[in-house]
Amino acid sequence: MEKERLAAVYMLWALIVIIELWWLHSVSIGTNDTASHTFAVTVIAATLVMGAVGLNLLGKSKGQK
């Protein structure tokens, strides 16, 4: 059951990243503002780091039991 839960969390994280990449694409088409691009890339990078760390910690905590 824990592997299924971890897989569901991973799929949700992947969906969020895909939505953010679509958002970056729409921002880059709609404007040439550097601040908007920087903000979008920062949000995507933060999501990637937080999701990777969270999945890593979740996997380790479930594997140690």
Short mmCIF file of C-alpha atoms in Angstrom, two decimals:
data_model
loop_
_atom_site.label_atom_id
_atom_site.label_comp_id
_atom_site.label_asym_id
_atom_site.label_seq_id
_atom_site.Cartn_x
_atom_site.Cartn_y
_atom_site.Cartn_z
CA MET A 1 0.00 0.00 0.00
CA GLU A 2 2.86 2.40 0.72
CA LYS A 3 4.28 2.03 -2.79
CA GLU A 4 0.90 2.94 -4.26
CA ARG A 5 0.71 6.00 -2.04
CA LEU A 6 4.21 7.08 -3.01
CA ALA A 7 3.36 6.56 -6.69
CA ALA A 8 0.22 8.71 -6.29
CA VAL A 9 2.22 11.50 -4.66
CA TYR A 10 4.79 11.29 -7.45
CA MET A 11 2.10 11.50 -10.14
CA LEU A 12 0.55 14.53 -8.42
CA TRP A 13 3.97 16.19 -8.24
CA ALA A 14 4.60 15.44 -11.93
CA LEU A 15 1.20 16.93 -12.83
CA ILE A 16 2.02 20.12 -10.93
CA VAL A 17 5.37 20.40 -12.73
CA ILE A 18 3.69 19.90 -16.12
CA ILE A 19 1.16 22.64 -15.31
CA GLU A 20 3.98 24.95 -14.27
CA LEU A 21 5.89 24.25 -17.49
CA TRP A 22 2.75 25.09 -19.47
CA TRP A 23 2.50 28.30 -17.43
CA LEU A 24 6.14 29.14 -18.27
CA HIS A 25 5.40 28.54 -21.95
CA SER A 26 2.38 30.84 -21.87
CA VAL A 27 4.35 33.52 -20.02
CA SER A 28 7.20 33.34 -22.51
CA ILE A 29 4.83 33.69 -25.47
CA GLY A 30 2.78 36.46 -23.89
CA THR A 31 5.49 38.80 -22.66
CA ASN A 32 9.13 39.67 -22.98
CA ASP A 33 9.39 40.79 -19.37
CA THR A 34 12.47 39.35 -17.66
CA ALA A 35 10.89 39.56 -14.21
CA SER A 36 7.97 37.34 -15.27
CA HIS A 37 10.31 34.74 -16.73
CA THR A 38 12.53 34.81 -13.65
CA PHE A 39 9.54 34.37 -11.35
CA ALA A 40 8.18 31.44 -13.36
CA VAL A 41 11.57 29.68 -13.48
CA THR A 42 12.05 30.25 -9.74
CA VAL A 43 8.65 28.74 -8.93
CA ILE A 44 9.38 25.71 -11.13
CA ALA A 45 12.82 25.23 -9.57
CA ALA A 46 11.39 25.46 -6.05
CA THR A 47 8.69 22.92 -6.91
CA LEU A 48 11.25 20.52 -8.35
CA VAL A 49 13.53 20.77 -5.32
CA MET A 50 10.77 20.54 -2.73
CA GLY A 51 9.09 17.65 -4.53
CA ALA A 52 12.32 15.71 -4.92
CA VAL A 53 13.29 16.18 -1.29
CA GLY A 54 9.79 15.32 -0.11
CA LEU A 55 9.62 12.16 -2.18
CA ASN A 56 13.11 11.17 -1.05
CA LEU A 57 12.24 11.67 2.63
CA LEU A 58 8.89 9.93 2.24
CA GLY A 59 10.54 6.96 0.56
CA LYS A 60 13.25 6.71 3.21
CA SER A 61 10.85 7.00 6.13
CA LYS A 62 8.60 4.27 4.74
CA GLY A 63 11.54 2.00 3.92
CA GLN A 64 13.01 2.18 7.44
CA LYS A 65 9.93 0.80 9.19
#
